[in-house]
Amino acid sequence: MQKVLTIQGGKPLKGTVHVRGAKNLVPKAMVAALLGDGPSVLRNVPEIKDVEVVTSLLTLHGVQVTKDPVSGDLTLDPSGAKTASAREIDAHAGDSRIPILLCGPLMHTIGEAFIPDLGGCRIGDRPIDFHLDALRQFGAVVDKVDGGISISARKGLRGTKLELEYPSVGATEQVLLTAVKADGITELKNAAVEPEILDLIAILQKMGALITVQTDRVIRIEGVKRLGGFNHRALPDRNEGASWASAALATKGDIYVQGADQQDLTSFLNTYRKIGGDFEVDDDGIRFFHPGGKLNPLVVETDVHPGFMTDWQQPLVVALTQSEGVSIVHETVYENRFGFTDALVRMGATIQLHRECLGAVPCRFGQRNFLHSAVITGPSKLHGVDFVIPDLRGGFSHIIAALAAEGVSNASGIDIISRGYEHFMDKLQGLGADVTLS
Ligand code: EPZ
C-alpha cells in the first residue's frame, strides 16, 4: 500500500539540517572501487536508495560491500569480482542509471559488461550515445541484445582522443573510469568539470591514476597497469544544500545547512542573493534565510558547471512564484524538466511554458518543440492540493510549495524522494514542518 505524506502548510521552516555525501558522486565512487586490486573505504556516505541499488549491483558482481554500523562508512573489496547474468543485473538495477558506469571497470576486471534498459528521472530522453561512442573508441565491441546492450573488450582497451558534443557528466565519468587502466593516453575534450567529477578524479588519483585537468575542459589520462584501493571522504551534496536553501526562501524560513560548502555553490549563492534571499557562511556550513521584505523577479538560465545547475531550478521555481514581478527560467540541460509546474499551477501559481529559448543563450532545444522555458508571474497565493511526486527534484519542489501554501496537501509516490534525500521526514519535522506519513 503506497504511503501518503499529508502536509499542513503555512509554517516557516526553521532549524538545522545535516547534509552528507553527494548522491551524484557516492555511487560513482563505489563503482571506482571495482578498478582497485585492494579494498577501498568511502566515508560520508548518505543513507539513500541509490546507494542501496549500487551496493546490490556490486555484490552481484562479487564485490564485498561492508557498512560500518556507526559511521555508515563503506568498505568495498573487489577481490572476488565475477560476471553476472543480464537477468540478475536488470532485476537489481531498478530505476538507476548506474549500470552504464560499470562498463569500464567490468571490462578491465572481467572483460565484459551488460547494460539493461536504463531508468532515472523522466526529465528528458536521456540517451547514452556519447557513452557508447566513447566505449567503441576505446576498442570495445557494443552489441544490442534482448533487454539491453552487451559490451566486451576481448582485445583490451586502448587510450584514445575524444571530444564530447556536450559536456555530459555521465559520459565524462565513463571515459575516466575506462581510460585510467586503458593502454596508453586518452585526451577528452569538452569534458564536464562539475565538483563531483573533480572529486571522482581525486579518488582515482588516490588509487594510482595519472589524470590532468586543463582549464579549457580538456582532461588527459595516462593509463596504468594496476590501481590500489582508496580511502576518501565524499564531498557534500550541493544539490541537497541548494534544495533546503530554496525551502527556506519559499517558506519565509531560516535553515542552517551543516556540511554545505560555499565553493560548490558559487553561482547558486549569487542567484539566491539577487532574488533577495540571504546567507551566512561559516566553517561548518551555510545559514540560508528569508530576510523579510519582497523577493525580486529574475532571469535564470541553467547550464553546466560553473553555471547555474539544472538540479537547482525546480526547487528555486517555488521561491520565484513569490517574487514581485515576472521571472524567466531557461532550462538548457534537459529538454523536458518543467512537467512539475502543473501541480504548482493547480496550487495557484502563474507559470507559462514556452518552446523558445527565453534567455541570452540559445540552447540545443531551441526551435525543437520542447517546452524548456518558463515565465513565472508573482507573487501568487498558494493553496494545498493533492499531487503525485513526478521525479526527485520536482518532488522536493512540490513539497516546498505545499509547505508554503495555505491549507492541506497530500503527496503520493513519496518513495522517489528517498533516492536522493537522506532522512527526509526527520529533517522536515526537525525544521518544524507539520507533516504526517500514513
Ligand atoms: C548527472 O546526470 C546527474 N545524475 C543529474 O542529476 C544532473 O542533472 C546531470 O548530471 C547534469 O548535471 C547523476 O549524477 C546520477 P549528463 P547525467 O550526461 O550524467 C545529454 C539529479 O536530480 N546526453 O550530463 O545523466 C542528456 O540527455 C540528477 O540529481 C546525451 O545527449 O547527465 C542531457 O540533455 C538528474 N547523450 C545532457 O546531455 C549522452 O550519451 C546532460 O546529461 C549523455 C548525455
Tab-separated table of C-alpha atoms and ligand atoms in Angstrom:
chain	number	residue	atom	x	y	z
A	1	MET	CA	0.000	0.000	0.000
A	2	GLN	CA	1.560	3.331	-1.139
A	3	LYS	CA	2.282	5.787	1.670
A	4	VAL	CA	0.813	9.320	1.535
A	5	LEU	CA	2.512	12.388	3.010
A	6	THR	CA	-0.019	14.883	4.439
A	7	ILE	CA	1.309	18.434	4.655
A	8	GLN	CA	-0.278	21.279	6.615
A	9	GLY	CA	1.192	24.418	5.028
A	10	GLY	CA	1.793	27.941	6.241
A	11	LYS	CA	4.683	27.472	8.722
A	12	PRO	CA	8.195	28.810	8.004
A	13	LEU	CA	10.875	26.099	8.129
A	14	LYS	CA	13.431	26.853	10.875
A	15	GLY	CA	16.377	24.911	12.255
A	16	THR	CA	19.367	22.838	11.120
A	17	VAL	CA	19.760	20.031	8.590
A	18	HIS	CA	22.941	17.978	8.109
A	19	VAL	CA	23.910	17.253	4.516
A	20	ARG	CA	26.248	14.313	3.829
A	21	GLY	CA	27.970	12.906	0.728
A	22	ALA	CA	26.697	13.782	-2.759
A	23	LYS	CA	24.143	11.484	-4.432
A	24	ASN	CA	25.841	12.325	-7.735
A	25	LEU	CA	29.299	11.226	-6.556
A	26	VAL	CA	28.910	8.412	-3.991
A	27	PRO	CA	27.550	5.718	-6.388
A	28	LYS	CA	30.322	6.518	-8.894
A	29	ALA	CA	32.978	6.277	-6.140
A	30	MET	CA	31.570	2.856	-5.207
A	31	VAL	CA	31.902	1.764	-8.857
A	32	ALA	CA	35.502	3.061	-8.985
A	33	ALA	CA	36.401	0.634	-6.175
A	34	LEU	CA	35.970	-2.180	-8.734
A	35	LEU	CA	39.108	-0.887	-10.505
A	36	GLY	CA	41.355	-1.420	-7.453
A	37	ASP	CA	43.241	-4.593	-6.581
A	38	GLY	CA	42.647	-3.953	-2.868
A	39	PRO	CA	39.794	-2.814	-0.587
A	40	SER	CA	38.586	0.831	-0.603
A	41	VAL	CA	36.944	2.879	2.162
A	42	LEU	CA	34.318	5.511	1.371
A	43	ARG	CA	33.265	7.933	4.135
A	44	ASN	CA	30.428	10.476	4.493
A	45	VAL	CA	28.023	8.071	2.747
A	46	PRO	CA	24.325	9.124	2.892
A	47	GLU	CA	21.537	6.587	3.572
A	48	ILE	CA	19.770	6.948	0.231
A	49	LYS	CA	18.173	4.437	-2.188
A	50	ASP	CA	20.784	4.947	-4.896
A	51	VAL	CA	23.497	3.661	-2.509
A	52	GLU	CA	21.418	0.541	-1.773
A	53	VAL	CA	20.936	-0.129	-5.506
A	54	VAL	CA	24.671	0.166	-6.241
A	55	THR	CA	25.524	-1.977	-3.223
A	56	SER	CA	23.330	-4.779	-4.592
A	57	LEU	CA	24.718	-4.365	-8.140
A	58	LEU	CA	28.319	-4.561	-6.874
A	59	THR	CA	27.525	-7.514	-4.599
A	60	LEU	CA	26.030	-9.249	-7.618
A	61	HIS	CA	29.400	-8.788	-9.355
A	62	GLY	CA	31.293	-10.334	-6.425
A	63	VAL	CA	32.347	-7.118	-4.639
A	64	GLN	CA	32.134	-7.402	-0.865
A	65	VAL	CA	30.467	-4.244	0.488
A	66	THR	CA	30.576	-3.807	4.274
A	67	LYS	CA	28.870	-0.914	6.069
A	68	ASP	CA	30.138	0.351	9.433
A	69	PRO	CA	27.021	0.304	11.679
A	70	VAL	CA	28.044	3.512	13.481
A	71	SER	CA	29.656	5.802	10.885
A	72	GLY	CA	27.958	4.349	7.810
A	73	ASP	CA	31.375	4.214	6.124
A	74	LEU	CA	31.594	1.610	3.364
A	75	THR	CA	34.444	-0.853	2.799
A	76	LEU	CA	34.430	-2.200	-0.752
A	77	ASP	CA	36.566	-5.270	-1.554
A	78	PRO	CA	36.664	-6.146	-5.298
A	79	SER	CA	38.968	-9.196	-4.997
A	80	GLY	CA	36.042	-11.565	-5.778
A	81	ALA	CA	34.809	-9.732	-8.909
A	82	LYS	CA	32.814	-12.004	-11.240
A	83	THR	CA	30.287	-11.904	-14.094
A	84	ALA	CA	26.536	-11.642	-13.502
A	85	SER	CA	23.633	-12.580	-15.774
A	86	ALA	CA	21.712	-9.952	-17.723
A	87	ARG	CA	18.525	-11.013	-15.947
A	88	GLU	CA	20.093	-10.523	-12.486
A	89	ILE	CA	21.577	-7.110	-13.438
A	90	ASP	CA	18.219	-5.981	-14.774
A	91	ALA	CA	16.488	-7.124	-11.582
A	92	HIS	CA	18.950	-5.245	-9.351
A	93	ALA	CA	19.330	-2.089	-11.426
A	94	GLY	CA	15.784	-0.958	-10.731
A	95	ASP	CA	15.389	2.698	-11.690
A	96	SER	CA	19.096	3.569	-11.587
A	97	ARG	CA	21.346	4.746	-14.445
A	98	ILE	CA	24.453	3.429	-12.662
A	99	PRO	CA	24.795	0.156	-14.664
A	100	ILE	CA	26.167	2.145	-17.593
A	101	LEU	CA	29.111	3.363	-15.476
A	102	LEU	CA	30.061	-0.199	-14.520
A	103	CYS	CA	31.172	-0.829	-18.139
A	104	GLY	CA	34.790	0.390	-17.950
A	105	PRO	CA	35.633	-1.212	-14.564
A	106	LEU	CA	33.915	-4.508	-15.502
A	107	MET	CA	35.698	-4.708	-18.857
A	108	HIS	CA	39.033	-4.123	-17.066
A	109	THR	CA	38.229	-6.843	-14.492
A	110	ILE	CA	36.166	-9.492	-16.292
A	111	GLY	CA	36.335	-8.364	-19.965
A	112	GLU	CA	32.591	-7.796	-20.433
A	113	ALA	CA	29.578	-5.825	-19.213
A	114	PHE	CA	25.794	-5.709	-19.715
A	115	ILE	CA	23.656	-2.554	-19.624
A	116	PRO	CA	19.913	-3.101	-19.111
A	117	ASP	CA	17.443	-0.511	-20.458
A	118	LEU	CA	18.100	2.416	-18.087
A	119	GLY	CA	15.763	4.305	-15.729
A	120	GLY	CA	16.400	7.593	-13.876
A	121	CYS	CA	14.250	10.733	-13.551
A	122	ARG	CA	11.873	11.361	-16.511
A	123	ILE	CA	13.238	14.839	-17.297
A	124	GLY	CA	14.214	14.228	-20.891
A	125	ASP	CA	15.044	11.477	-23.372
A	126	ARG	CA	18.431	10.878	-21.659
A	127	PRO	CA	20.186	8.951	-24.491
A	128	ILE	CA	23.538	7.183	-23.898
A	129	ASP	CA	25.028	7.719	-27.384
A	130	PHE	CA	28.046	9.664	-26.018
A	131	HIS	CA	28.833	6.742	-23.686
A	132	LEU	CA	28.624	4.089	-26.403
A	133	ASP	CA	30.642	6.161	-28.906
A	134	ALA	CA	33.372	6.627	-26.282
A	135	LEU	CA	33.489	2.910	-25.408
A	136	ARG	CA	33.760	1.993	-29.096
A	137	GLN	CA	36.680	4.428	-29.460
A	138	PHE	CA	38.478	2.606	-26.619
A	139	GLY	CA	38.109	-0.549	-28.727
A	140	ALA	CA	35.080	-2.086	-27.014
A	141	VAL	CA	32.528	-4.099	-29.013
A	142	VAL	CA	28.971	-2.850	-28.386
A	143	ASP	CA	26.077	-5.218	-29.245
A	144	LYS	CA	22.342	-4.580	-28.889
A	145	VAL	CA	20.827	-7.695	-27.220
A	146	ASP	CA	17.462	-8.570	-25.628
A	147	GLY	CA	16.707	-6.204	-22.779
A	148	GLY	CA	19.831	-4.130	-23.200
A	149	ILE	CA	23.364	-3.794	-24.538
A	150	SER	CA	26.280	-6.182	-24.203
A	151	ILE	CA	29.807	-4.745	-24.217
A	152	SER	CA	33.084	-6.680	-24.473
A	153	ALA	CA	36.778	-5.943	-24.847
A	154	ARG	CA	38.447	-9.245	-25.605
A	155	LYS	CA	41.471	-7.435	-27.088
A	156	GLY	CA	41.711	-4.997	-24.155
A	157	LEU	CA	41.104	-1.235	-24.166
A	158	ARG	CA	43.454	1.383	-25.594
A	159	GLY	CA	43.737	5.135	-24.926
A	160	THR	CA	42.163	7.500	-27.489
A	161	LYS	CA	41.301	11.125	-28.354
A	162	LEU	CA	37.667	12.112	-27.837
A	163	GLU	CA	35.578	15.277	-27.957
A	164	LEU	CA	32.120	15.346	-26.368
A	165	GLU	CA	29.347	17.036	-28.350
A	166	TYR	CA	28.074	18.382	-25.000
A	167	PRO	CA	29.933	18.351	-21.618
A	168	SER	CA	27.952	15.398	-20.269
A	169	VAL	CA	28.662	14.412	-16.629
A	170	GLY	CA	27.915	10.745	-17.216
A	171	ALA	CA	29.958	10.445	-20.408
A	172	THR	CA	32.942	12.166	-18.749
A	173	GLU	CA	32.727	9.684	-15.845
A	174	GLN	CA	32.507	6.858	-18.370
A	175	VAL	CA	35.727	7.996	-20.037
A	176	LEU	CA	37.523	8.469	-16.708
A	177	LEU	CA	36.542	5.028	-15.366
A	178	THR	CA	37.648	3.398	-18.646
A	179	ALA	CA	40.780	5.390	-19.516
A	180	VAL	CA	42.583	5.032	-16.154
A	181	LYS	CA	43.559	1.400	-16.934
A	182	ALA	CA	43.437	1.549	-20.759
A	183	ASP	CA	46.661	1.079	-22.677
A	184	GLY	CA	48.193	4.494	-23.473
A	185	ILE	CA	46.982	8.095	-23.275
A	186	THR	CA	43.421	9.404	-23.501
A	187	GLU	CA	42.580	13.034	-24.195
A	188	LEU	CA	38.985	14.117	-23.571
A	189	LYS	CA	37.864	17.495	-24.939
A	190	ASN	CA	34.699	19.422	-23.897
A	191	ALA	CA	34.595	17.421	-20.670
A	192	ALA	CA	32.283	18.055	-17.709
A	193	VAL	CA	34.094	19.661	-14.761
A	194	GLU	CA	31.412	19.526	-12.060
A	195	PRO	CA	32.691	19.311	-8.434
A	196	GLU	CA	31.523	15.672	-8.410
A	197	ILE	CA	33.784	14.977	-11.430
A	198	LEU	CA	36.782	16.570	-9.693
A	199	ASP	CA	36.062	14.520	-6.561
A	200	LEU	CA	35.953	11.316	-8.649
A	201	ILE	CA	39.298	12.331	-10.203
A	202	ALA	CA	40.708	12.824	-6.680
A	203	ILE	CA	39.579	9.290	-5.787
A	204	LEU	CA	41.121	7.765	-8.946
A	205	GLN	CA	44.369	9.638	-8.297
A	206	LYS	CA	44.449	8.202	-4.741
A	207	MET	CA	44.183	4.752	-6.369
A	208	GLY	CA	47.256	5.478	-8.514
A	209	ALA	CA	45.732	7.004	-11.672
A	210	LEU	CA	47.501	9.717	-13.727
A	211	ILE	CA	44.950	12.423	-14.608
A	212	THR	CA	45.398	16.077	-15.557
A	213	VAL	CA	42.535	18.583	-15.798
A	214	GLN	CA	43.355	21.553	-18.010
A	215	THR	CA	41.431	24.809	-17.755
A	216	ASP	CA	39.649	24.553	-21.133
A	217	ARG	CA	37.609	21.410	-20.329
A	218	VAL	CA	40.403	19.089	-21.539
A	219	ILE	CA	41.172	16.057	-19.347
A	220	ARG	CA	44.287	13.955	-20.060
A	221	ILE	CA	44.622	10.431	-18.637
A	222	GLU	CA	47.702	8.181	-18.855
A	223	GLY	CA	46.571	4.572	-18.475
A	224	VAL	CA	48.315	2.474	-15.777
A	225	LYS	CA	48.541	-1.327	-15.331
A	226	ARG	CA	47.240	-1.507	-11.769
A	227	LEU	CA	45.297	0.596	-9.260
A	228	GLY	CA	45.108	0.152	-5.493
A	229	GLY	CA	42.211	0.937	-3.151
A	230	PHE	CA	41.264	4.419	-1.881
A	231	ASN	CA	40.245	5.979	1.409
A	232	HIS	CA	38.069	9.008	0.725
A	233	ARG	CA	35.523	11.342	2.278
A	234	ALA	CA	32.782	12.137	-0.294
A	235	LEU	CA	32.155	15.838	-0.991
A	236	PRO	CA	28.906	17.233	0.454
A	237	ASP	CA	25.693	17.117	-1.584
A	238	ARG	CA	25.412	20.653	-3.010
A	239	ASN	CA	22.060	19.779	-4.634
A	240	GLU	CA	20.518	18.871	-1.290
A	241	GLY	CA	22.042	22.041	0.199
A	242	ALA	CA	20.516	24.207	-2.554
A	243	SER	CA	17.152	22.444	-2.133
A	244	TRP	CA	16.911	23.326	1.573
A	245	ALA	CA	18.078	26.886	0.788
A	246	SER	CA	15.136	27.271	-1.624
A	247	ALA	CA	12.814	25.799	1.023
A	248	ALA	CA	13.939	28.494	3.490
A	249	LEU	CA	13.178	31.233	0.958
A	250	ALA	CA	9.788	29.904	-0.194
A	251	THR	CA	8.514	29.351	3.371
A	252	LYS	CA	9.990	32.621	4.727
A	253	GLY	CA	12.168	30.444	6.984
A	254	ASP	CA	15.724	30.160	8.302
A	255	ILE	CA	17.732	26.932	7.770
A	256	TYR	CA	21.344	26.207	8.713
A	257	VAL	CA	22.708	23.586	6.285
A	258	GLN	CA	25.520	21.833	8.121
A	259	GLY	CA	28.064	20.412	5.679
A	260	ALA	CA	27.236	22.801	2.803
A	261	ASP	CA	30.371	24.130	1.054
A	262	GLN	CA	30.433	27.638	-0.446
A	263	GLN	CA	32.963	26.666	-3.150
A	264	ASP	CA	30.497	24.221	-4.778
A	265	LEU	CA	27.585	26.688	-4.657
A	266	THR	CA	29.052	29.946	-6.011
A	267	SER	CA	26.566	30.510	-8.854
A	268	PHE	CA	23.658	29.385	-6.652
A	269	LEU	CA	24.619	31.856	-3.896
A	270	ASN	CA	24.789	34.730	-6.392
A	271	THR	CA	21.303	33.902	-7.682
A	272	TYR	CA	19.979	33.476	-4.140
A	273	ARG	CA	21.195	36.937	-3.147
A	274	LYS	CA	19.785	38.513	-6.354
A	275	ILE	CA	16.305	37.127	-5.599
A	276	GLY	CA	16.513	38.681	-2.150
A	277	GLY	CA	17.496	35.681	-0.038
A	278	ASP	CA	20.351	35.977	2.438
A	279	PHE	CA	23.039	33.593	3.686
A	280	GLU	CA	25.897	33.402	6.161
A	281	VAL	CA	28.866	31.102	5.594
A	282	ASP	CA	30.904	29.579	8.429
A	283	ASP	CA	33.464	26.738	8.575
A	284	ASP	CA	30.863	24.002	9.062
A	285	GLY	CA	28.055	25.096	6.792
A	286	ILE	CA	25.805	27.850	5.461
A	287	ARG	CA	22.779	29.552	7.033
A	288	PHE	CA	20.070	30.372	4.459
A	289	PHE	CA	17.197	32.699	5.395
A	290	HIS	CA	14.454	34.995	4.143
A	291	PRO	CA	15.444	38.441	5.447
A	292	GLY	CA	11.845	39.690	5.234
A	293	GLY	CA	10.607	42.170	2.631
A	294	LYS	CA	9.881	41.473	-1.015
A	295	LEU	CA	11.558	38.939	-3.317
A	296	ASN	CA	12.843	40.134	-6.699
A	297	PRO	CA	11.983	38.611	-10.081
A	298	LEU	CA	14.921	37.216	-12.039
A	299	VAL	CA	16.085	35.610	-15.285
A	300	VAL	CA	17.756	32.260	-14.518
A	301	GLU	CA	19.463	30.089	-17.180
A	302	THR	CA	20.609	26.613	-16.219
A	303	ASP	CA	23.939	25.440	-17.570
A	304	VAL	CA	26.797	23.021	-16.962
A	305	HIS	CA	29.265	23.847	-14.150
A	306	PRO	CA	30.241	26.544	-13.219
A	307	GLY	CA	26.836	27.819	-14.406
A	308	PHE	CA	23.516	27.584	-12.501
A	309	MET	CA	22.866	23.871	-12.140
A	310	THR	CA	19.763	22.230	-13.652
A	311	ASP	CA	19.060	20.278	-10.403
A	312	TRP	CA	18.649	23.593	-8.569
A	313	GLN	CA	15.950	25.064	-10.858
A	314	GLN	CA	12.914	23.067	-9.728
A	315	PRO	CA	13.148	23.921	-6.001
A	316	LEU	CA	14.038	27.546	-6.830
A	317	VAL	CA	10.985	27.982	-9.086
A	318	VAL	CA	8.769	27.745	-6.000
A	319	ALA	CA	10.549	30.749	-4.445
A	320	LEU	CA	10.153	32.635	-7.761
A	321	THR	CA	6.350	32.189	-7.549
A	322	GLN	CA	6.618	34.511	-4.517
A	323	SER	CA	8.697	37.208	-6.252
A	324	GLU	CA	7.145	40.600	-7.074
A	325	GLY	CA	7.059	40.556	-10.884
A	326	VAL	CA	7.933	38.394	-13.906
A	327	SER	CA	10.769	35.828	-13.738
A	328	ILE	CA	12.109	33.664	-16.566
A	329	VAL	CA	13.777	30.256	-16.237
A	330	HIS	CA	15.522	28.884	-19.363
A	331	GLU	CA	16.367	25.188	-18.912
A	332	THR	CA	19.273	24.369	-21.261
A	333	VAL	CA	20.458	20.985	-19.874
A	334	TYR	CA	17.277	18.844	-20.102
A	335	GLU	CA	14.565	19.276	-22.697
A	336	ASN	CA	11.649	18.230	-20.505
A	337	ARG	CA	12.216	19.477	-16.943
A	338	PHE	CA	9.105	21.631	-16.384
A	339	GLY	CA	6.493	18.874	-16.060
A	340	PHE	CA	6.467	19.517	-12.313
A	341	THR	CA	4.940	23.010	-12.827
A	342	ASP	CA	1.460	21.516	-13.493
A	343	ALA	CA	0.898	20.896	-9.789
A	344	LEU	CA	2.282	24.352	-8.885
A	345	VAL	CA	-0.250	25.937	-11.257
A	346	ARG	CA	-3.025	23.889	-9.589
A	347	MET	CA	-1.778	25.329	-6.271
A	348	GLY	CA	-2.342	28.842	-7.632
A	349	ALA	CA	0.999	29.759	-9.217
A	350	THR	CA	1.098	31.634	-12.555
A	351	ILE	CA	3.552	29.776	-14.814
A	352	GLN	CA	3.543	29.677	-18.631
A	353	LEU	CA	5.805	27.322	-20.568
A	354	HIS	CA	7.403	28.221	-23.908
A	355	ARG	CA	9.320	26.407	-26.668
A	356	GLU	CA	11.558	29.409	-27.370
A	357	CYS	CA	14.935	29.960	-25.721
A	358	LEU	CA	13.842	32.800	-23.408
A	359	GLY	CA	17.295	33.772	-22.318
A	360	ALA	CA	20.589	35.185	-23.533
A	361	VAL	CA	21.994	31.784	-24.552
A	362	PRO	CA	20.315	29.860	-27.454
A	363	CYS	CA	20.447	26.183	-26.484
A	364	ARG	CA	20.203	22.712	-28.105
A	365	PHE	CA	16.436	22.680	-27.598
A	366	GLY	CA	15.541	25.942	-29.349
A	367	GLN	CA	13.089	25.532	-32.314
A	368	ARG	CA	12.678	21.856	-31.405
A	369	ASN	CA	9.215	21.699	-29.875
A	370	PHE	CA	10.374	21.349	-26.251
A	371	LEU	CA	8.686	23.395	-23.529
A	372	HIS	CA	12.024	24.375	-21.930
A	373	SER	CA	11.438	27.990	-20.862
A	374	ALA	CA	9.107	29.110	-18.073
A	375	VAL	CA	7.635	32.578	-17.415
A	376	ILE	CA	6.656	32.915	-13.732
A	377	THR	CA	4.495	35.860	-12.591
A	378	GLY	CA	4.362	36.562	-8.869
A	379	PRO	CA	3.591	36.848	-6.119
A	380	SER	CA	0.974	34.081	-6.035
A	381	LYS	CA	-1.008	32.886	-3.038
A	382	LEU	CA	-0.543	29.106	-2.985
A	383	HIS	CA	-3.171	26.705	-1.612
A	384	GLY	CA	-2.915	22.984	-0.793
A	385	VAL	CA	-3.734	20.301	-3.436
A	386	ASP	CA	-3.146	16.552	-3.833
A	387	PHE	CA	-0.258	15.564	-6.112
A	388	VAL	CA	1.902	12.644	-7.237
A	389	ILE	CA	5.690	13.044	-6.942
A	390	PRO	CA	6.961	13.154	-10.600
A	391	ASP	CA	10.740	12.930	-10.059
A	392	LEU	CA	13.362	13.651	-7.401
A	393	ARG	CA	13.808	17.448	-7.663
A	394	GLY	CA	10.260	18.047	-8.926
A	395	GLY	CA	9.002	16.141	-5.890
A	396	PHE	CA	11.074	18.215	-3.478
A	397	SER	CA	9.715	21.392	-5.088
A	398	HIS	CA	6.116	20.194	-4.726
A	399	ILE	CA	6.666	19.559	-1.023
A	400	ILE	CA	8.215	23.029	-0.550
A	401	ALA	CA	5.204	24.560	-2.329
A	402	ALA	CA	2.811	22.602	-0.110
A	403	LEU	CA	4.697	23.840	2.975
A	404	ALA	CA	4.484	27.447	1.684
A	405	ALA	CA	0.798	27.083	0.766
A	406	GLU	CA	-2.270	27.609	2.885
A	407	GLY	CA	-4.248	24.506	3.732
A	408	VAL	CA	-3.579	20.799	3.365
A	409	SER	CA	-1.841	18.847	0.573
A	410	ASN	CA	-1.490	15.091	0.127
A	411	ALA	CA	1.572	13.736	-1.694
A	412	SER	CA	1.735	10.190	-3.083
A	413	GLY	CA	4.687	8.430	-4.759
A	414	ILE	CA	6.836	9.760	-1.916
A	415	ASP	CA	9.407	6.907	-2.168
A	416	ILE	CA	11.224	8.663	-5.029
A	417	ILE	CA	12.409	11.312	-2.569
A	418	SER	CA	14.482	8.769	-0.618
A	419	ARG	CA	16.504	8.132	-3.776
A	420	GLY	CA	18.367	11.400	-3.146
A	421	TYR	CA	17.324	12.988	0.165
A	422	GLU	CA	18.558	11.241	3.319
A	423	HIS	CA	16.266	11.056	6.438
A	424	PHE	CA	13.802	13.355	4.696
A	425	MET	CA	10.879	13.039	7.121
A	426	ASP	CA	13.095	13.534	10.211
A	427	LYS	CA	14.617	16.638	8.633
A	428	LEU	CA	11.207	18.123	7.745
A	429	GLN	CA	9.859	17.507	11.260
A	430	GLY	CA	13.123	18.823	12.760
A	431	LEU	CA	12.501	22.083	10.863
A	432	GLY	CA	9.010	22.392	12.386
A	433	ALA	CA	7.064	21.199	9.345
A	434	ASP	CA	3.558	19.892	10.077
A	435	VAL	CA	3.763	16.619	8.122
A	436	THR	CA	2.443	13.088	8.664
A	437	LEU	CA	3.100	9.910	6.700
A	438	SER	CA	0.257	7.361	6.540
B	1	EPZ	C1	24.060	13.734	-13.964
B	1	EPZ	O1	23.194	13.061	-14.876
B	1	EPZ	C2	23.270	13.827	-12.659
B	1	EPZ	N1	22.906	12.494	-12.227
B	1	EPZ	C3	21.996	14.639	-12.888
B	1	EPZ	O2	21.328	14.809	-11.630
B	1	EPZ	C4	22.369	16.020	-13.389
B	1	EPZ	O3	21.210	16.743	-13.692
B	1	EPZ	C5	23.232	15.886	-14.666
B	1	EPZ	O4	24.377	15.055	-14.420
B	1	EPZ	C6	23.716	17.242	-15.168
B	1	EPZ	O5	24.487	17.882	-14.222
B	1	EPZ	C7	23.838	11.736	-11.618
B	1	EPZ	O6	24.983	12.102	-11.443
B	1	EPZ	C8	23.393	10.378	-11.150
B	1	EPZ	P1	24.502	14.326	-18.405
B	1	EPZ	P2	23.752	12.521	-16.289
B	1	EPZ	O7	25.096	13.133	-19.059
B	1	EPZ	O8	25.159	12.106	-16.126
B	1	EPZ	C9	22.597	14.668	-22.807
B	1	EPZ	C10	19.544	14.715	-10.083
B	1	EPZ	O9	18.431	15.255	-9.972
B	1	EPZ	N2	23.320	13.417	-23.143
B	1	EPZ	O10	25.406	15.422	-18.012
B	1	EPZ	O11	22.775	11.541	-16.793
B	1	EPZ	C11	21.448	14.418	-21.825
B	1	EPZ	O12	20.310	13.928	-22.459
B	1	EPZ	C12	20.032	14.213	-11.455
B	1	EPZ	O13	20.342	14.559	-9.147
B	1	EPZ	C13	23.238	12.929	-24.437
B	1	EPZ	O14	22.598	13.530	-25.301
B	1	EPZ	O15	23.635	13.881	-17.143
B	1	EPZ	C14	21.264	15.784	-21.190
B	1	EPZ	O16	20.468	16.578	-22.033
B	1	EPZ	C15	19.046	14.476	-12.537
B	1	EPZ	N3	23.885	11.751	-24.726
B	1	EPZ	C16	22.686	16.312	-21.155
B	1	EPZ	O17	23.451	15.569	-22.105
B	1	EPZ	C17	24.618	11.062	-23.772
B	1	EPZ	O18	25.181	9.995	-24.078
B	1	EPZ	C18	23.333	16.223	-19.777
B	1	EPZ	O19	23.337	14.893	-19.358
B	1	EPZ	C19	24.688	11.584	-22.464
B	1	EPZ	C20	24.031	12.758	-22.168
